[in-house]
Amino acid sequence: MNQFNGVGNLVADPELKGQNNNVVNFRVAIQRAFKNKQTGEYESDFLTCVAFGKTAEIIANNFSKGQKIGITGSVQTGSYENKEGNRVFTTDIAVNQVTFVERKQQNNQSQKQNNQSQTQKPANDNPFANANGPIDIQDDDLPF
């Protein structure tokens, strides 16, 4: 089975291309689950992705640089000859499904402002409720 699932940040704004604006190529930076022993920092892999049709439109119209995106697809390899005549090998993710991991920044900022201006009482039956609005969870706190 050839299936890829990942969550990462868009490296640049995706842009529709093709004859009918039905193809989008984009790159996603996906953080590794472990730190580099020498630097103590997390490293990222930068994956080239391609999507077609409605999936391409959804990505181009709803995602922007820096935003988290969940992608599901398959790994595809290929090759081409560059201008110098050398064979270049490629590995891409052919995306067939996307997941909205976070809201766009505009919506996120206005939501934070609304939450700060409104006092919310936690529900007694919800042990995870927070009187000050949403709970701030960092990427390092997530198990994936």
PDB file of C-alpha atoms in Angstrom:
ATOM      1  CA  MET A   1       0.000   0.000   0.000  1.00  0.00           C
ATOM      2  CA  ASN A   2       1.348   3.409  -0.984  1.00  0.00           C
ATOM      3  CA  GLN A   3      -0.164   5.973   1.380  1.00  0.00           C
ATOM      4  CA  PHE A   4       1.280   9.086   2.966  1.00  0.00           C
ATOM      5  CA  ASN A   5      -0.242  11.067   5.854  1.00  0.00           C
ATOM      6  CA  GLY A   6       1.403  14.169   7.259  1.00  0.00           C
ATOM      7  CA  VAL A   7       0.860  17.517   8.939  1.00  0.00           C
ATOM      8  CA  GLY A   8       3.123  20.453   8.249  1.00  0.00           C
ATOM      9  CA  ASN A   9       3.372  24.120   7.360  1.00  0.00           C
ATOM     10  CA  LEU A  10       3.089  25.513   3.842  1.00  0.00           C
ATOM     11  CA  VAL A  11       6.399  26.989   2.672  1.00  0.00           C
ATOM     12  CA  ALA A  12       4.733  29.407   0.204  1.00  0.00           C
ATOM     13  CA  ASP A  13       1.276  30.401  -0.978  1.00  0.00           C
ATOM     14  CA  PRO A  14      -0.131  27.674  -3.253  1.00  0.00           C
ATOM     15  CA  GLU A  15      -1.021  28.852  -6.753  1.00  0.00           C
ATOM     16  CA  LEU A  16      -3.361  27.217  -9.258  1.00  0.00           C
ATOM     17  CA  LYS A  17      -1.809  26.374 -12.622  1.00  0.00           C
ATOM     18  CA  GLY A  18      -2.641  24.291 -15.661  1.00  0.00           C
ATOM     19  CA  GLN A  19      -4.910  24.910 -18.618  1.00  0.00           C
ATOM     20  CA  ASN A  20      -8.060  25.049 -16.483  1.00  0.00           C
ATOM     21  CA  ASN A  21      -6.460  26.154 -13.204  1.00  0.00           C
ATOM     22  CA  ASN A  22      -6.770  22.573 -11.978  1.00  0.00           C
ATOM     23  CA  VAL A  23      -3.240  21.820 -10.694  1.00  0.00           C
ATOM     24  CA  VAL A  24      -1.445  23.126  -7.638  1.00  0.00           C
ATOM     25  CA  ASN A  25       2.169  22.444  -6.689  1.00  0.00           C
ATOM     26  CA  PHE A  26       3.271  23.333  -3.167  1.00  0.00           C
ATOM     27  CA  ARG A  27       5.860  22.491  -0.542  1.00  0.00           C
ATOM     28  CA  VAL A  28       5.193  21.478   3.038  1.00  0.00           C
ATOM     29  CA  ALA A  29       7.705  21.607   5.891  1.00  0.00           C
ATOM     30  CA  ILE A  30       7.084  18.659   8.202  1.00  0.00           C
ATOM     31  CA  GLN A  31       8.887  18.659  11.541  1.00  0.00           C
ATOM     32  CA  ARG A  32      10.678  15.474  12.505  1.00  0.00           C
ATOM     33  CA  ALA A  33       9.640  13.729  15.723  1.00  0.00           C
ATOM     34  CA  PHE A  34      13.128  13.879  17.239  1.00  0.00           C
ATOM     35  CA  LYS A  35      15.786  16.504  17.914  1.00  0.00           C
ATOM     36  CA  ASN A  36      19.204  16.656  16.277  1.00  0.00           C
ATOM     37  CA  LYS A  37      21.670  15.324  18.873  1.00  0.00           C
ATOM     38  CA  GLN A  38      24.305  17.953  18.050  1.00  0.00           C
ATOM     39  CA  THR A  39      22.123  21.071  17.854  1.00  0.00           C
ATOM     40  CA  GLY A  40      19.255  20.076  20.163  1.00  0.00           C
ATOM     41  CA  GLU A  41      16.836  21.484  17.568  1.00  0.00           C
ATOM     42  CA  TYR A  42      14.038  19.829  15.652  1.00  0.00           C
ATOM     43  CA  GLU A  43      14.730  19.459  11.934  1.00  0.00           C
ATOM     44  CA  SER A  44      12.153  19.536   9.155  1.00  0.00           C
ATOM     45  CA  ASP A  45      11.727  17.745   5.867  1.00  0.00           C
ATOM     46  CA  PHE A  46      10.508  19.809   2.920  1.00  0.00           C
ATOM     47  CA  LEU A  47       8.169  17.771   0.748  1.00  0.00           C
ATOM     48  CA  THR A  48       7.026  18.712  -2.742  1.00  0.00           C
ATOM     49  CA  CYS A  49       3.312  18.057  -3.223  1.00  0.00           C
ATOM     50  CA  VAL A  50       0.915  18.169  -6.169  1.00  0.00           C
ATOM     51  CA  ALA A  51      -2.884  18.134  -6.204  1.00  0.00           C
ATOM     52  CA  PHE A  52      -5.416  18.135  -9.035  1.00  0.00           C
ATOM     53  CA  GLY A  53      -9.013  19.166  -9.661  1.00  0.00           C
ATOM     54  CA  LYS A  54     -11.244  20.115  -6.739  1.00  0.00           C
ATOM     55  CA  THR A  55      -8.532  19.263  -4.202  1.00  0.00           C
ATOM     56  CA  ALA A  56      -6.195  21.739  -5.940  1.00  0.00           C
ATOM     57  CA  GLU A  57      -8.874  24.442  -5.825  1.00  0.00           C
ATOM     58  CA  ILE A  58      -9.519  23.859  -2.118  1.00  0.00           C
ATOM     59  CA  ILE A  59      -5.819  24.138  -1.313  1.00  0.00           C
ATOM     60  CA  ALA A  60      -5.262  27.272  -3.417  1.00  0.00           C
ATOM     61  CA  ASN A  61      -8.372  29.051  -2.118  1.00  0.00           C
ATOM     62  CA  ASN A  62      -8.116  28.174   1.580  1.00  0.00           C
ATOM     63  CA  PHE A  63      -4.453  27.827   2.542  1.00  0.00           C
ATOM     64  CA  SER A  64      -1.571  30.286   2.666  1.00  0.00           C
ATOM     65  CA  LYS A  65       2.126  30.421   3.527  1.00  0.00           C
ATOM     66  CA  GLY A  66       2.928  29.329   7.088  1.00  0.00           C
ATOM     67  CA  GLN A  67      -0.459  27.737   7.691  1.00  0.00           C
ATOM     68  CA  LYS A  68      -0.680  24.167   8.970  1.00  0.00           C
ATOM     69  CA  ILE A  69      -2.150  21.649   6.565  1.00  0.00           C
ATOM     70  CA  GLY A  70      -2.877  17.950   6.858  1.00  0.00           C
ATOM     71  CA  ILE A  71      -2.290  15.966   3.677  1.00  0.00           C
ATOM     72  CA  THR A  72      -3.112  12.437   2.590  1.00  0.00           C
ATOM     73  CA  GLY A  73      -1.892  10.986  -0.661  1.00  0.00           C
ATOM     74  CA  SER A  74       0.627   8.690  -2.242  1.00  0.00           C
ATOM     75  CA  VAL A  75       4.369   8.875  -2.846  1.00  0.00           C
ATOM     76  CA  GLN A  76       5.361   9.186  -6.505  1.00  0.00           C
ATOM     77  CA  THR A  77       8.839   9.136  -7.963  1.00  0.00           C
ATOM     78  CA  GLY A  78       9.916  10.435 -11.328  1.00  0.00           C
ATOM     79  CA  SER A  79      12.812  11.909 -13.222  1.00  0.00           C
ATOM     80  CA  TYR A  80      13.585  14.546 -15.815  1.00  0.00           C
ATOM     81  CA  GLU A  81      16.564  15.908 -17.691  1.00  0.00           C
ATOM     82  CA  ASN A  82      17.701  19.350 -16.546  1.00  0.00           C
ATOM     83  CA  LYS A  83      19.191  22.140 -18.710  1.00  0.00           C
ATOM     84  CA  GLU A  84      22.698  20.731 -18.243  1.00  0.00           C
ATOM     85  CA  GLY A  85      21.575  17.350 -19.565  1.00  0.00           C
ATOM     86  CA  ASN A  86      21.754  15.604 -16.181  1.00  0.00           C
ATOM     87  CA  ARG A  87      19.059  13.201 -15.003  1.00  0.00           C
ATOM     88  CA  VAL A  88      17.280  14.562 -11.890  1.00  0.00           C
ATOM     89  CA  PHE A  89      15.213  12.206  -9.744  1.00  0.00           C
ATOM     90  CA  THR A  90      12.147  13.490  -7.888  1.00  0.00           C
ATOM     91  CA  THR A  91       9.938  12.287  -5.065  1.00  0.00           C
ATOM     92  CA  ASP A  92       6.546  13.979  -4.694  1.00  0.00           C
ATOM     93  CA  ILE A  93       3.386  13.499  -2.677  1.00  0.00           C
ATOM     94  CA  ALA A  94       0.291  13.225  -4.908  1.00  0.00           C
ATOM     95  CA  VAL A  95      -2.315  14.720  -2.574  1.00  0.00           C
ATOM     96  CA  ASN A  96      -5.875  13.464  -2.779  1.00  0.00           C
ATOM     97  CA  GLN A  97      -7.211  14.780   0.551  1.00  0.00           C
ATOM     98  CA  VAL A  98      -6.484  17.785   2.766  1.00  0.00           C
ATOM     99  CA  THR A  99      -7.365  18.546   6.362  1.00  0.00           C
ATOM    100  CA  PHE A 100      -7.807  21.978   7.912  1.00  0.00           C
ATOM    101  CA  VAL A 101      -5.555  21.870  10.979  1.00  0.00           C
ATOM    102  CA  GLU A 102      -5.981  25.513  12.015  1.00  0.00           C
ATOM    103  CA  ARG A 103      -7.970  28.547  11.034  1.00  0.00           C
ATOM    104  CA  LYS A 104      -6.559  31.286   8.823  1.00  0.00           C
ATOM    105  CA  GLN A 105      -4.661  33.940  10.799  1.00  0.00           C
ATOM    106  CA  GLN A 106      -7.319  36.626  10.300  1.00  0.00           C
ATOM    107  CA  ASN A 107     -10.029  34.425  11.778  1.00  0.00           C
ATOM    108  CA  ASN A 108      -7.713  33.220  14.532  1.00  0.00           C
ATOM    109  CA  GLN A 109      -6.778  36.774  15.599  1.00  0.00           C
ATOM    110  CA  SER A 110     -10.386  37.989  15.643  1.00  0.00           C
ATOM    111  CA  GLN A 111     -11.401  34.897  17.631  1.00  0.00           C
ATOM    112  CA  LYS A 112      -8.709  35.664  20.243  1.00  0.00           C
ATOM    113  CA  GLN A 113      -9.990  39.234  20.521  1.00  0.00           C
ATOM    114  CA  ASN A 114     -13.560  38.013  20.973  1.00  0.00           C
ATOM    115  CA  ASN A 115     -12.497  35.505  23.611  1.00  0.00           C
ATOM    116  CA  GLN A 116     -10.594  38.176  25.540  1.00  0.00           C
ATOM    117  CA  SER A 117     -13.596  40.504  25.568  1.00  0.00           C
ATOM    118  CA  GLN A 118     -16.030  37.810  26.722  1.00  0.00           C
ATOM    119  CA  THR A 119     -15.827  36.044  30.069  1.00  0.00           C
ATOM    120  CA  GLN A 120     -16.665  32.389  29.711  1.00  0.00           C
ATOM    121  CA  LYS A 121     -17.621  30.093  32.539  1.00  0.00           C
ATOM    122  CA  PRO A 122     -16.310  26.530  32.263  1.00  0.00           C
ATOM    123  CA  ALA A 123     -18.957  23.856  32.084  1.00  0.00           C
ATOM    124  CA  ASN A 124     -19.043  21.792  35.269  1.00  0.00           C
ATOM    125  CA  ASP A 125     -19.237  18.592  33.265  1.00  0.00           C
ATOM    126  CA  ASN A 126     -16.157  19.432  31.156  1.00  0.00           C
ATOM    127  CA  PRO A 127     -12.875  19.005  33.083  1.00  0.00           C
ATOM    128  CA  PHE A 128     -10.933  20.548  30.168  1.00  0.00           C
ATOM    129  CA  ALA A 129     -12.922  23.801  30.015  1.00  0.00           C
ATOM    130  CA  ASN A 130     -10.958  27.013  30.440  1.00  0.00           C
ATOM    131  CA  ALA A 131     -12.533  30.198  31.845  1.00  0.00           C
ATOM    132  CA  ASN A 132     -10.193  32.353  29.715  1.00  0.00           C
ATOM    133  CA  GLY A 133     -11.082  30.858  26.321  1.00  0.00           C
ATOM    134  CA  PRO A 134      -9.218  28.319  24.234  1.00  0.00           C
ATOM    135  CA  ILE A 135      -6.330  26.419  25.778  1.00  0.00           C
ATOM    136  CA  ASP A 136      -2.963  27.346  24.252  1.00  0.00           C
ATOM    137  CA  ILE A 137      -1.266  24.143  23.074  1.00  0.00           C
ATOM    138  CA  GLN A 138       2.206  24.256  21.534  1.00  0.00           C
ATOM    139  CA  ASP A 139       3.362  21.918  18.757  1.00  0.00           C
ATOM    140  CA  ASP A 140       5.846  20.337  21.167  1.00  0.00           C
ATOM    141  CA  ASP A 141       2.928  19.261  23.413  1.00  0.00           C
ATOM    142  CA  LEU A 142       1.329  17.157  20.693  1.00  0.00           C
ATOM    143  CA  PRO A 143       2.175  13.437  20.478  1.00  0.00           C
ATOM    144  CA  PHE A 144       2.580  13.566  16.680  1.00  0.00           C
TER     145      PHE A 144
END
